[in-house]
Tab-separated table of C-alpha atoms in Angstrom:
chain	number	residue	atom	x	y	z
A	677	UNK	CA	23.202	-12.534	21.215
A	678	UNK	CA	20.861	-13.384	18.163
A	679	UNK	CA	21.172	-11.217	15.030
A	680	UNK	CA	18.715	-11.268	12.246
A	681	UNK	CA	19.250	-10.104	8.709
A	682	UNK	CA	15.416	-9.385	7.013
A	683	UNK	CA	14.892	-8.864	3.466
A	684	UNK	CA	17.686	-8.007	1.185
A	685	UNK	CA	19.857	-7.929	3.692
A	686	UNK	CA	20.374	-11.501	4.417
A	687	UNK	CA	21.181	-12.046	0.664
A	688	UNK	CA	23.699	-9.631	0.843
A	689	UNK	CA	25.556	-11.206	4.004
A	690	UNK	CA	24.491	-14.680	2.788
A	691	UNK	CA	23.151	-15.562	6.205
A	692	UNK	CA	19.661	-14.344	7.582
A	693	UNK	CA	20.555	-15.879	11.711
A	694	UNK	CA	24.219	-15.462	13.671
A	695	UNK	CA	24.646	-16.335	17.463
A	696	UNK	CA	27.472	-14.173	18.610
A	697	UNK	CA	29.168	-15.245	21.607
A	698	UNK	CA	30.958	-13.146	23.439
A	699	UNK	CA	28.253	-10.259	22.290
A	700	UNK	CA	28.932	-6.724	21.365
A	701	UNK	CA	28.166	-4.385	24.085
A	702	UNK	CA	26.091	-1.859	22.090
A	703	UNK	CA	24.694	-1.171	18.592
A	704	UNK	CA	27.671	0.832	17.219
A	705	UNK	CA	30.161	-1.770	18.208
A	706	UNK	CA	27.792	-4.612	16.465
A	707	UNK	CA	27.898	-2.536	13.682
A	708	UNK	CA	31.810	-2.117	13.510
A	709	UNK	CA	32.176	-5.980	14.121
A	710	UNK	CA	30.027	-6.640	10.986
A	711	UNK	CA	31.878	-4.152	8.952
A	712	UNK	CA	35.568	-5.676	9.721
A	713	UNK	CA	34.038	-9.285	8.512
A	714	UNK	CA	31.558	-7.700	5.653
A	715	UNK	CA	32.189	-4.390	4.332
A	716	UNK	CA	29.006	-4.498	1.970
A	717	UNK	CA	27.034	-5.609	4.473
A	718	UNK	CA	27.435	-2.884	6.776
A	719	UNK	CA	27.479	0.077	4.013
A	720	UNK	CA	23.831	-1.429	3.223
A	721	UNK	CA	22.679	-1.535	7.014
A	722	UNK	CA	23.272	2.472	6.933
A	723	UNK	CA	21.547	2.203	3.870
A	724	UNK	CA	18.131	4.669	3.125
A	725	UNK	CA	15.250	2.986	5.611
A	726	UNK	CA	17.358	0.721	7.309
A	727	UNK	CA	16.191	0.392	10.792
A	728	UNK	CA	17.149	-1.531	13.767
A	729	UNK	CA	14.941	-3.679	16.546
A	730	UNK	CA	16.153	-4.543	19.773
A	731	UNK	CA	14.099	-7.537	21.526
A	732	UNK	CA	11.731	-6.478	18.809
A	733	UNK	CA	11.040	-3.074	19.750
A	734	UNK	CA	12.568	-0.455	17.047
A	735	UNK	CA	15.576	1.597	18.577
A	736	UNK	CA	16.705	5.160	17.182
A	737	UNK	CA	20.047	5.547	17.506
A	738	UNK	CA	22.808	4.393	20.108
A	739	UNK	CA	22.224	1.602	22.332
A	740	UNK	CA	23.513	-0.488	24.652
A	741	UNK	CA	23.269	-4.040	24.231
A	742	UNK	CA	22.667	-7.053	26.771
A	743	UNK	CA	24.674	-10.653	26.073
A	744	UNK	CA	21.340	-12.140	25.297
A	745	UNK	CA	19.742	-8.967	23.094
A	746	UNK	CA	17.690	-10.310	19.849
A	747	UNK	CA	19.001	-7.513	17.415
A	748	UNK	CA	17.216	-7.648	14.033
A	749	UNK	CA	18.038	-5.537	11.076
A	750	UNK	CA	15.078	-4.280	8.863
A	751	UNK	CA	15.500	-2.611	5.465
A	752	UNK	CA	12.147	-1.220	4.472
A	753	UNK	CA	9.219	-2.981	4.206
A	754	UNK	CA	6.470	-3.821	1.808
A	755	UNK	CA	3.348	-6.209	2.782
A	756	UNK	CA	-0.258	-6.121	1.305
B	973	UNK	CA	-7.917	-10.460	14.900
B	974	UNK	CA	-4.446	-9.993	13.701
B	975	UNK	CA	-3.251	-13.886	11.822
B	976	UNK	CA	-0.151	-14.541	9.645
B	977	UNK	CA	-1.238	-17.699	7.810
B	978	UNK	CA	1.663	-20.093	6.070
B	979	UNK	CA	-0.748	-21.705	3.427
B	980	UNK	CA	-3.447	-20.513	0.817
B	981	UNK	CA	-6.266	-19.133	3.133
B	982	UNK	CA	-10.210	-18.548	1.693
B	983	UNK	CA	-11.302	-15.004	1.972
B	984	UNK	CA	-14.575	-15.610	1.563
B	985	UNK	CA	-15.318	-18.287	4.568
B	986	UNK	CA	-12.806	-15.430	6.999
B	987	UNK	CA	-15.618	-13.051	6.106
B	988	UNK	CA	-18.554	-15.751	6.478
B	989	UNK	CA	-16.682	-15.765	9.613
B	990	UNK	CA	-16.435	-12.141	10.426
B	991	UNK	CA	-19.828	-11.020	9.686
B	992	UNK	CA	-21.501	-13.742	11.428
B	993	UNK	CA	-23.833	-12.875	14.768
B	994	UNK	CA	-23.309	-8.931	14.146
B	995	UNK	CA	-26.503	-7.455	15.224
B	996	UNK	CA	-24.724	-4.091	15.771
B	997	UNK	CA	-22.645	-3.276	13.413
B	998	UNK	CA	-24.315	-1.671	10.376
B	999	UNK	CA	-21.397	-1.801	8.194
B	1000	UNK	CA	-18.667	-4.166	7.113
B	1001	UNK	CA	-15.828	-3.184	4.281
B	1002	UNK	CA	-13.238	-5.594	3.013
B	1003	UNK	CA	-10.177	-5.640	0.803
B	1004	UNK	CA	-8.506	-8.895	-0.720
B	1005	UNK	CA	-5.303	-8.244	-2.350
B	1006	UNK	CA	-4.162	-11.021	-5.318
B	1007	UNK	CA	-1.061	-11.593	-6.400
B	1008	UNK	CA	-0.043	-10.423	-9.879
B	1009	UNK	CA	0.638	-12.613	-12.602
B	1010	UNK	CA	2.028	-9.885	-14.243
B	1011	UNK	CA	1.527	-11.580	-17.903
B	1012	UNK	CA	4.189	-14.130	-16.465
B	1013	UNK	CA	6.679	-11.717	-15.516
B	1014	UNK	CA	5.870	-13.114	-11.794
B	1015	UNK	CA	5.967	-16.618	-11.441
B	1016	UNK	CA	5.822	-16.358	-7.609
B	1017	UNK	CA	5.790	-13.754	-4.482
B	1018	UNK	CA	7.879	-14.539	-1.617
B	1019	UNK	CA	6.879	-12.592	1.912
B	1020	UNK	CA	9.426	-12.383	4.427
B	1021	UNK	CA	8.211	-11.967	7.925
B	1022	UNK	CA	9.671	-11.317	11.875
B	1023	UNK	CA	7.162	-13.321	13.370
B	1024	UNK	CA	6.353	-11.962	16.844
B	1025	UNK	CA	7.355	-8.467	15.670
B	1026	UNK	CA	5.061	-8.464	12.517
B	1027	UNK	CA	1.714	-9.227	14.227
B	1028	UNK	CA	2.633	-6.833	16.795
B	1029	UNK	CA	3.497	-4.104	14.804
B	1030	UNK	CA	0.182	-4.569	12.540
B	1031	UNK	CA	-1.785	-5.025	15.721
B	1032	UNK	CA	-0.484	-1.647	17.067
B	1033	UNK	CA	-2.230	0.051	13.524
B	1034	UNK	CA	-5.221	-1.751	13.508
B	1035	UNK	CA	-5.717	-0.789	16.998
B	1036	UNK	CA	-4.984	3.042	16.668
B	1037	UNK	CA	-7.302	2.599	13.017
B	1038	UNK	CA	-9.769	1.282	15.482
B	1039	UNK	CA	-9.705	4.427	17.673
B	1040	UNK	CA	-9.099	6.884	14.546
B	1041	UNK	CA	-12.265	5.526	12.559
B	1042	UNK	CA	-14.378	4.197	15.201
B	1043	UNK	CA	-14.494	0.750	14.303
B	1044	UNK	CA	-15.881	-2.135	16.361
B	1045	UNK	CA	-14.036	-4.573	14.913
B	1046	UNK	CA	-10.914	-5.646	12.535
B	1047	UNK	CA	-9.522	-8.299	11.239
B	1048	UNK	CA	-6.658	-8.975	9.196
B	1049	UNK	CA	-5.161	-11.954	7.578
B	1050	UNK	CA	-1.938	-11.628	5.620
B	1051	UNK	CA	0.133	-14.617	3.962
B	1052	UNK	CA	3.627	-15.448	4.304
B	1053	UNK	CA	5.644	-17.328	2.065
B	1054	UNK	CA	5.252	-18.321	-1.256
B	1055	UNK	CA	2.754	-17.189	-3.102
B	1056	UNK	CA	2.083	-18.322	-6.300
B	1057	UNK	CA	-0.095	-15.576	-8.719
B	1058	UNK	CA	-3.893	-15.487	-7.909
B	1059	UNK	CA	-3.801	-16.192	-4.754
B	1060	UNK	CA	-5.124	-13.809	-1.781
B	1061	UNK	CA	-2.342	-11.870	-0.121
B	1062	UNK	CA	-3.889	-10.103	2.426
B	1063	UNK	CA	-7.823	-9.701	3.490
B	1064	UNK	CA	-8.530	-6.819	5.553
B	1065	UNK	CA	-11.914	-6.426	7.041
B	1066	UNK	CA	-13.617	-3.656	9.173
B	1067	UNK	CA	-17.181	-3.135	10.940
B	1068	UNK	CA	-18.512	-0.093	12.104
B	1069	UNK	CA	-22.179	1.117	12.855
B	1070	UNK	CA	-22.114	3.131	9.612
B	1071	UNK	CA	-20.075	2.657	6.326
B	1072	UNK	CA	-18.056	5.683	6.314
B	1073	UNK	CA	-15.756	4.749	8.834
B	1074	UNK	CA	-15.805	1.054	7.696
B	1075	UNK	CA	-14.394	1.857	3.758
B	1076	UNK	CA	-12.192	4.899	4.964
B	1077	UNK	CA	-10.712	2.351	7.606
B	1078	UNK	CA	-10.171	-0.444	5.401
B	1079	UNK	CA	-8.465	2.095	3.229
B	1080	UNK	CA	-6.019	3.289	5.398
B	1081	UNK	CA	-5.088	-0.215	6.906
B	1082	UNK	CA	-4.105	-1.323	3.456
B	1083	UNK	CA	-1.748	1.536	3.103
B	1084	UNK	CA	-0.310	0.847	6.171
B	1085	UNK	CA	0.300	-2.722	4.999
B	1086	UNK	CA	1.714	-1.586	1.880
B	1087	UNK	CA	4.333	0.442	2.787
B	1088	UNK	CA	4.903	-0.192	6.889
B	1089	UNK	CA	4.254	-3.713	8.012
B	1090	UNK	CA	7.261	-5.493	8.708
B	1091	UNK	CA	7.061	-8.344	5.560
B	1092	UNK	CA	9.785	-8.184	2.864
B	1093	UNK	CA	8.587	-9.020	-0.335
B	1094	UNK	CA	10.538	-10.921	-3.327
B	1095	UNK	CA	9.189	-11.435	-6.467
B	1096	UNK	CA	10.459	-14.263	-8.370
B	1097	UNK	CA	10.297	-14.088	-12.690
B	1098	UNK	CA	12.030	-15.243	-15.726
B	1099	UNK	CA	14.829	-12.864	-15.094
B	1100	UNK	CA	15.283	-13.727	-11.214
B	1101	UNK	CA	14.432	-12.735	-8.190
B	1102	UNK	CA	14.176	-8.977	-7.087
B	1103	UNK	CA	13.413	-7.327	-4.120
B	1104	UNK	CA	10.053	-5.189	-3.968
B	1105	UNK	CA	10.415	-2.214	-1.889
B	1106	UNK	CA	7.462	0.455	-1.328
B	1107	UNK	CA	6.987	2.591	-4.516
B	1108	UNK	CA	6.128	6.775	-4.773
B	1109	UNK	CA	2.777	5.956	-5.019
B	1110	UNK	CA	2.367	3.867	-1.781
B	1111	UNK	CA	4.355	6.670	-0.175
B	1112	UNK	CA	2.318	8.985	-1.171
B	1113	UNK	CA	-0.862	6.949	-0.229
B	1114	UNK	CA	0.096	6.548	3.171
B	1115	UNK	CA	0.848	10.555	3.393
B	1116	UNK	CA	-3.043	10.864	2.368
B	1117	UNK	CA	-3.686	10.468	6.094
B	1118	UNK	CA	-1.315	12.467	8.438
């Protein structure tokens, strides 16, 4: 599993890419293995606007997750 | 056209471009945004994209901006990067039969941009770098259109 850290995020973490081998099986449990190695990290990915894509495709909520899922974090966003 | 370019791009030869050979369209608008010098207080914009995700996601608004205003055509080109003040950000570019639908269209794509396109802006200056993050006002631009 790739996971992707966008914006202020990846400061936060101080890394923007991770492989994670063996992979979390869902969302919630890739969240509570980032909180046991990052605690600030994963207070700012439930954050305001923080939202989640799986194989780039924005998820609400709960999901499962397969061994080779792309899971990127997004805080929000500002182009233009 | 939807294009993420790495490098300074030239607004004006992308709109040579666009406009060339239309016969039916009555109406083009465009928008260049510049980066801010902010009387030095900005030394340099750094965007932040999810390439794959980022052209899809704008593609998905230009299309339904298509349908919603009628347009015959669209294209946008926004920079990733760093980008150092003056420079062009984004162009966006619409044609329609009649100019309405071309400004209001153009209008609405650049509030999209501003506060809903996947790019993550930093803005570098004398006191470091900070994150930009949509303000009140963009929010409230975007709400301008349901």
């Amino acid at each position: 599993m790739r996971v992707l850290l966008f914006g202020r995020l990846g400061d936060i973490a101080g890394w923007r890419e991770r492989t994670l081998d063996p992979a979390p099986a869902s969302l919630a449990a890739l969240k509570a293995m980032l909180a046991r190695e990052d605690l600030p990290l994963a207070q700012a990915l439930d954050g305001p606007g923080v939202q989640a894509a799986v194989d780039k495709r924005i998820v609400r909520g709960e999901t499962t997750l397969a061994d080779s899922a792309e899971v990127a974090f997004l805080p929000p966003m500002s182009g233009g | 056209m939807i294009r993420l370019a790495d490098a300074p791009f030239d607004p004006a030869a992308e709109l040579g471009r666009f406009c060339a050979g239309r016969t039916e369209s009555g109406a083009v608008a465009s928008f260049i945004g510049i980066a801010r010098g902010e009387q030095g207080q900005a030394t340099a914009l750094e965007l932040e994209a999810y390439p794959g995700f980022t052209e899809a996601e704008i593609a998905r608004c230009a299309e339904a901006a298509a349908a919603r205003f009628s347009l015959q055509d669209v294209l946008i080109v926004h920079r990733w990067g760093r980008i150092a003040p003056g420079e062009p950000i984004v162009l966006v570019a619409t044609a329609s039969a009649h100019r309405r639908e071309a400004f209001e269209a153009c209008d609405y794509l650049m509030d999209y941009l501003k506060s809903r396109a996947p790019f993550w802006k930093k803005e570098h200056g004398p006191a470091g770098p900070r994150w930009v993050e949509p303000t009140a006002r963009d929010l409230d631009d975007l709400a301008r259109w349901g």
